[in-house]
Amino acid sequence: MPHELPKAYDPTAIEDHWAEYWVKENLFAQATPEDKPGAAPFTILLPPPNVTGRLHMGHMLNQTEMDILTRWHRMKGRPSLWLPGTDHAGIATQMMVERQLTSEGKKRQDMGREAFVERVWEWKRHYGGAILDQMKRLGASVDWQREYFTMDERLSVAVREAFVKLYEQGLIYRGAYIVNWCPRCQTAISDLEVVYDEHKGHLWEIKYPVVDDAGKETGEFLTIATTRPETMLGDVAVAIHSADERYTHLHGKQLKLPLVGRVIPIITDDWVSLDFGTGAVKVTPAHDPNDFALGQRHDLPSINIMDGTAHINAEGGAYAGLDRFEARKKIVADLEALGLLVAVKDHVHNVGHCDRCKTIVEPRLSLQWFIKIQPLADKAIAAVKEGHIKFAPEMYEKTYLNWMENIHDWCISRQLWWGHRIPAWHCSTCHKITVSREDATKCAHCGAATITQETDVLDTWFSSGLLPVSVFGWPNLTPENRADFDAFYPTSLLVTGFDILFFWVARMIMLGCWFAEDVPLPDGSKRELKDSVPFRHVYIHALVRDANREKMSKTKGNVVDPIEVVQQYGTDAVRFTLASMASPGTDIAFNVARTEGYRAFANKIWNAARFIFMNVDKAAEAGIAVDQKTLGGMPVVAAYAPLEARWIVAELHATAGKVNQSLADYRYDDAANTIYQFFWGSFCDWYLEIVKLRLDFGETADKAVAGAALATLVQVFEAALRLLSPFMPFLTEELWHAVYDGEPPAKSIALTQYPKAAFADEDARKAMSLLQELIVEVRALRKEIGVEEKASVPIEVRTSAIDQQFITANSSIVERLARVSEVRFASEIAVGLSKHSTPEFDVAVVYEREIDVASDRSRLIKEIAEKEMHVANADRQLNDPGFTSKAPAKVIEGRKRQRDESQRVLDKLRSELAALPPA
RNA sequence: GGGCGGUUAGCUCAGUUGGUUAGAGCGCCUGCCUUACAAGCAGGAUGUCGGGGGUUCGAGUCCCUCACUGCCCACCA
């Protein structure tokens, strides 16, 4: 059956088909391995994208890396599970649906909670799968049968169990604390969800009148400095440093708060710095974290002056109802009118914004739920310090530990409607809280039925932090249904970006270690920390930036849409681009020029396949076929096989060895470049050109030679496809099926064996490199002296007897690749011929030419200078007793050999220069 | 303020524990439609490895210092 492939590779023509095929055939579904698996499973969780998400370059990098590793491990024979899912993404999703409502002129508050949540579910059912569909299109080899959503029933059970357990352990508390509040989202957010931006603001200096015990102004003032004058409405004191001599006389005195009229104390606290502002700090416990701490130390009241939307509330008197920034303006103006505004200074400071909606965050006192995190952090620190979890690149371990060692309690409540509702009930009779795994119907303390469920939901990261345990069935691990957990927990690896190192990675480690430790090992013994970790390795990748190294952002308009690039260049080319640039620790400047190059690479392989199939078909006509049973492993060749066969097989093994090592080290770049170099540089540029000599299926040809050559050709190509397939799954799938001409031994190349190094042939590699050197020198000479491209010319070679023999044996290769009509050996290159010299040989092309003495001379002078330098450097070193006495013998030996080679070439070059006719 | 990176060819980046003459892709120059591939083939040019100092027989690689640059954490009103 003839193989027919179009002349140019068109990825769009094949990719959709294979993407669908992989999903439809469920090729990557990974059953739970038996009790005694042959190889340890490779397990990896997909960092669940938000249901609202669209695939961006960061996802694609992340997924390419995971897919390469998963396919690689799978092909190496490990049961490999890559588990996909999506995250309900509390704030993001709620925002999305709210926006939709706004466009319909509706508000969630009008619909009520239940209807709104139903609306979000509807939205999710409709649009929530978009990003996973995109993943399917990219060929991600995940197990779609295990797909989850973080609000699925079984995951919700885990969330509830985790909350209740922590509460029972006394690690969850509820209280009024200063939290970061987003007035737009109208919810508390965690410290991590606040991003700070440098902001050119002002420092307002305001004088507060000092009053005597009777409340009468003494005529003296204390000037405070603030960046947020509107918060003065909630001032309850002014603090000064006890050692501040400017204010010693004011200790114990009181002030009258302007605009409000409240009398507030002057307190001393050494937290106040002497050299900032005026040395006097207004204290607003309800609206500033430092002031809150100060307020607690001095037992001061807290006056909350803002509502959830950051408008001034009734506590603000005349300013009630104003937005915080309008209030600021008005207050500053009023103070100025009263003559109390001393100065307005420019002041650059950091302002916190909501990570989601970029609204300026308002620190606000409110009632929230927290996790007492230290006990969990302690385990998480130990897990990493004791080496149970390893980071790559290693430097992230420091970042992680630094954060973990300075961790604050985690505010886990959100005033949202979309999310896991906190399983706590408030009793209106005894005012106590009931926390329960089941929906409570009566108060656990007084038994009253007058209970209502907490309205807050949990931080989304609380549920995603539990994923490593919850996706495998925790907490419902009975002896009958714990096979998944036993087989796959801890997972092998986590691949993710540093942007969620604290959000997600750190939380998974804390929660995973905490909860898994209670699950006994399969043999019933106690699970130690080492086996409680959620994953054993973490690979952190960099950011994908645009071609100018700018961060991609919608506002800048420089976002590269992976789907668009994929449509233009093919998924494989984009994947290869990302892989080849993914060196650990460095951001990727995504440049389509690179992708263009890898599309060319795909095309190169495509055409190599066309060439091979063409010959397979020709051979078939001559009654020669390649035995398919010889495919699928690692080719070997007999010692008497032609040089190029021995060489390419040796190269293949060496390449496989390097690629395996590189992937084990997360060096996707090295792995990709090694394959690229092998396929293009060795297989196509040299081997295919040489093997053409053997592929003669004509009547008079030696069929044994041709058949053997064809067999090696196809074997090496088939193995190379397998080597490449984790990187370019589509192209290799297509060509691999074509190799087997419709009768493949497996459903997919992804289910075959990954090549591994099992054979070496240094002699062949050395011999081949001599031949290559000779050919390259002849080509260069031809170019220099202007031999027409098509002309075949004789060459003269001076070399050792043994190399003469070797070159003679392979003269047909030299003749074909360098367009040589005849190889002549000589004891001296004929005078008048331009020659090139290497340590092994001198070579000249026999050709009538215009001698360009000037250019020959300048070339020779340059080369001589270079060699002289090499020799001089080597001599200096070799004559240095320090070097000869201390350097290892191997290095000295190499240096000597190298010096002699340079010297030999130098002598040749000098005589050549001397032989040139005068200018 | 604390911490962590980066600085190597015109551009984007490799360069493993210090060891021969520092590499790749793209771009550039020259010549070729050589029947797998012009998305190709062949040949070629290009680097005081950010500056300075030190350790060493030997430094792109280790140490110190300076400069520039990026990021993370903290959040003195």
PDB file of C-alpha atoms in Angstrom, chain A residues 362-473:
ATOM      1  CA  GLU A 362      -9.566  49.045  52.820  1.00  0.00           C
ATOM      2  CA  PRO A 363      -8.255  47.568  56.029  1.00  0.00           C
ATOM      3  CA  ARG A 364     -11.401  47.041  58.013  1.00  0.00           C
ATOM      4  CA  LEU A 365     -12.390  45.555  61.302  1.00  0.00           C
ATOM      5  CA  SER A 366     -14.783  42.708  60.799  1.00  0.00           C
ATOM      6  CA  LEU A 367     -15.857  39.344  62.083  1.00  0.00           C
ATOM      7  CA  GLN A 368     -14.016  36.602  60.252  1.00  0.00           C
ATOM      8  CA  TRP A 369     -12.912  32.992  60.486  1.00  0.00           C
ATOM      9  CA  PHE A 370      -9.251  32.155  60.773  1.00  0.00           C
ATOM     10  CA  ILE A 371      -7.021  29.126  60.859  1.00  0.00           C
ATOM     11  CA  LYS A 372      -4.439  29.063  63.611  1.00  0.00           C
ATOM     12  CA  ILE A 373      -1.793  28.153  61.132  1.00  0.00           C
ATOM     13  CA  GLN A 374       1.374  27.596  63.153  1.00  0.00           C
ATOM     14  CA  PRO A 375       0.888  23.881  63.892  1.00  0.00           C
ATOM     15  CA  LEU A 376       0.223  23.222  60.210  1.00  0.00           C
ATOM     16  CA  ALA A 377       3.127  25.394  59.151  1.00  0.00           C
ATOM     17  CA  ASP A 378       5.455  23.500  61.492  1.00  0.00           C
ATOM     18  CA  LYS A 379       4.732  20.260  59.674  1.00  0.00           C
ATOM     19  CA  ALA A 380       5.009  21.964  56.317  1.00  0.00           C
ATOM     20  CA  ILE A 381       8.411  23.325  57.266  1.00  0.00           C
ATOM     21  CA  ALA A 382       9.589  19.954  58.512  1.00  0.00           C
ATOM     22  CA  ALA A 383       8.373  18.235  55.361  1.00  0.00           C
ATOM     23  CA  VAL A 384      10.638  20.385  53.236  1.00  0.00           C
ATOM     24  CA  LYS A 385      13.564  20.683  55.631  1.00  0.00           C
ATOM     25  CA  GLU A 386      13.657  16.935  56.086  1.00  0.00           C
ATOM     26  CA  GLY A 387      13.740  16.511  52.338  1.00  0.00           C
ATOM     27  CA  HIS A 388      10.387  14.797  51.875  1.00  0.00           C
ATOM     28  CA  ILE A 389       9.498  17.431  49.314  1.00  0.00           C
ATOM     29  CA  LYS A 390      12.101  18.658  46.885  1.00  0.00           C
ATOM     30  CA  PHE A 391      11.894  21.869  44.931  1.00  0.00           C
ATOM     31  CA  ALA A 392      13.295  22.448  41.489  1.00  0.00           C
ATOM     32  CA  PRO A 393      14.857  24.914  40.978  1.00  0.00           C
ATOM     33  CA  GLU A 394      16.191  24.542  44.484  1.00  0.00           C
ATOM     34  CA  MET A 395      16.123  28.235  45.255  1.00  0.00           C
ATOM     35  CA  TYR A 396      12.378  28.125  45.691  1.00  0.00           C
ATOM     36  CA  GLU A 397      12.903  26.098  48.811  1.00  0.00           C
ATOM     37  CA  LYS A 398      14.294  29.218  50.464  1.00  0.00           C
ATOM     38  CA  THR A 399      11.412  31.344  49.280  1.00  0.00           C
ATOM     39  CA  TYR A 400       8.994  28.791  50.567  1.00  0.00           C
ATOM     40  CA  LEU A 401      10.634  28.405  53.956  1.00  0.00           C
ATOM     41  CA  ASN A 402      10.963  32.130  54.384  1.00  0.00           C
ATOM     42  CA  TRP A 403       7.244  32.563  53.861  1.00  0.00           C
ATOM     43  CA  MET A 404       6.303  29.581  55.958  1.00  0.00           C
ATOM     44  CA  GLU A 405       8.473  30.704  58.835  1.00  0.00           C
ATOM     45  CA  ASN A 406       6.838  34.123  58.895  1.00  0.00           C
ATOM     46  CA  ILE A 407       3.317  32.993  58.299  1.00  0.00           C
ATOM     47  CA  HIS A 408       0.243  34.726  59.753  1.00  0.00           C
ATOM     48  CA  ASP A 409      -3.065  33.159  60.565  1.00  0.00           C
ATOM     49  CA  TRP A 410      -5.093  32.547  57.474  1.00  0.00           C
ATOM     50  CA  CYS A 411      -8.378  34.364  57.063  1.00  0.00           C
ATOM     51  CA  ILE A 412     -10.510  31.734  55.378  1.00  0.00           C
ATOM     52  CA  SER A 413     -13.954  33.354  55.376  1.00  0.00           C
ATOM     53  CA  ARG A 414     -15.273  35.253  52.396  1.00  0.00           C
ATOM     54  CA  GLN A 415     -18.435  37.260  52.224  1.00  0.00           C
ATOM     55  CA  LEU A 416     -19.404  35.712  48.943  1.00  0.00           C
ATOM     56  CA  TRP A 417     -22.265  33.553  47.833  1.00  0.00           C
ATOM     57  CA  TRP A 418     -20.385  31.289  45.474  1.00  0.00           C
ATOM     58  CA  GLY A 419     -18.275  28.739  47.268  1.00  0.00           C
ATOM     59  CA  HIS A 420     -18.268  26.183  50.041  1.00  0.00           C
ATOM     60  CA  ARG A 421     -20.473  27.551  52.749  1.00  0.00           C
ATOM     61  CA  ILE A 422     -18.912  27.402  56.182  1.00  0.00           C
ATOM     62  CA  PRO A 423     -20.503  24.499  58.116  1.00  0.00           C
ATOM     63  CA  ALA A 424     -21.247  26.562  61.210  1.00  0.00           C
ATOM     64  CA  TRP A 425     -24.585  27.524  62.708  1.00  0.00           C
ATOM     65  CA  HIS A 426     -25.293  30.464  64.953  1.00  0.00           C
ATOM     66  CA  CYS A 427     -27.785  30.034  67.738  1.00  0.00           C
ATOM     67  CA  SER A 428     -29.959  33.011  68.436  1.00  0.00           C
ATOM     68  CA  THR A 429     -30.893  31.565  71.817  1.00  0.00           C
ATOM     69  CA  CYS A 430     -27.538  30.900  73.443  1.00  0.00           C
ATOM     70  CA  HIS A 431     -25.425  32.720  70.837  1.00  0.00           C
ATOM     71  CA  LYS A 432     -23.029  29.854  70.593  1.00  0.00           C
ATOM     72  CA  ILE A 433     -21.709  28.289  67.423  1.00  0.00           C
ATOM     73  CA  THR A 434     -22.402  24.772  66.246  1.00  0.00           C
ATOM     74  CA  VAL A 435     -19.949  23.316  63.761  1.00  0.00           C
ATOM     75  CA  SER A 436     -21.018  20.088  62.156  1.00  0.00           C
ATOM     76  CA  ARG A 437     -20.351  17.624  59.369  1.00  0.00           C
ATOM     77  CA  GLU A 438     -24.072  17.212  58.788  1.00  0.00           C
ATOM     78  CA  ASP A 439     -26.402  20.125  58.277  1.00  0.00           C
ATOM     79  CA  ALA A 440     -27.357  21.115  61.809  1.00  0.00           C
ATOM     80  CA  THR A 441     -30.986  21.393  62.837  1.00  0.00           C
ATOM     81  CA  LYS A 442     -30.513  22.357  66.449  1.00  0.00           C
ATOM     82  CA  CYS A 443     -27.934  24.056  68.576  1.00  0.00           C
ATOM     83  CA  ALA A 444     -25.344  21.648  69.917  1.00  0.00           C
ATOM     84  CA  HIS A 445     -25.079  23.693  73.091  1.00  0.00           C
ATOM     85  CA  CYS A 446     -28.634  24.556  74.165  1.00  0.00           C
ATOM     86  CA  GLY A 447     -30.591  22.332  71.826  1.00  0.00           C
ATOM     87  CA  ALA A 448     -32.652  25.183  70.461  1.00  0.00           C
ATOM     88  CA  ALA A 449     -33.813  24.999  66.875  1.00  0.00           C
ATOM     89  CA  THR A 450     -33.242  28.717  66.496  1.00  0.00           C
ATOM     90  CA  ILE A 451     -30.112  28.351  64.472  1.00  0.00           C
ATOM     91  CA  THR A 452     -29.055  29.818  61.168  1.00  0.00           C
ATOM     92  CA  GLN A 453     -26.140  28.809  59.023  1.00  0.00           C
ATOM     93  CA  GLU A 454     -23.136  31.059  58.723  1.00  0.00           C
ATOM     94  CA  THR A 455     -23.465  33.051  55.525  1.00  0.00           C
ATOM     95  CA  ASP A 456     -19.752  33.212  54.741  1.00  0.00           C
ATOM     96  CA  VAL A 457     -18.113  30.830  52.333  1.00  0.00           C
ATOM     97  CA  LEU A 458     -14.564  29.504  52.437  1.00  0.00           C
ATOM     98  CA  ASP A 459     -11.586  30.898  50.607  1.00  0.00           C
ATOM     99  CA  THR A 460     -11.305  29.031  47.322  1.00  0.00           C
ATOM    100  CA  TRP A 461      -7.753  28.035  48.180  1.00  0.00           C
ATOM    101  CA  PHE A 462      -9.034  26.135  51.177  1.00  0.00           C
ATOM    102  CA  SER A 463     -10.697  23.616  48.892  1.00  0.00           C
ATOM    103  CA  SER A 464      -7.932  23.556  46.304  1.00  0.00           C
ATOM    104  CA  GLY A 465      -5.429  23.141  49.101  1.00  0.00           C
ATOM    105  CA  LEU A 466      -7.147  19.872  49.950  1.00  0.00           C
ATOM    106  CA  LEU A 467      -7.127  18.486  46.420  1.00  0.00           C
ATOM    107  CA  PRO A 468      -4.247  16.037  46.770  1.00  0.00           C
ATOM    108  CA  VAL A 469      -6.138  14.197  49.476  1.00  0.00           C
ATOM    109  CA  SER A 470      -9.693  14.867  48.358  1.00  0.00           C
ATOM    110  CA  VAL A 471      -9.372  13.760  44.750  1.00  0.00           C
ATOM    111  CA  PHE A 472      -8.348  10.321  45.930  1.00  0.00           C
ATOM    112  CA  GLY A 473     -11.361   9.890  48.160  1.00  0.00           C
TER     113      GLY A 473
END
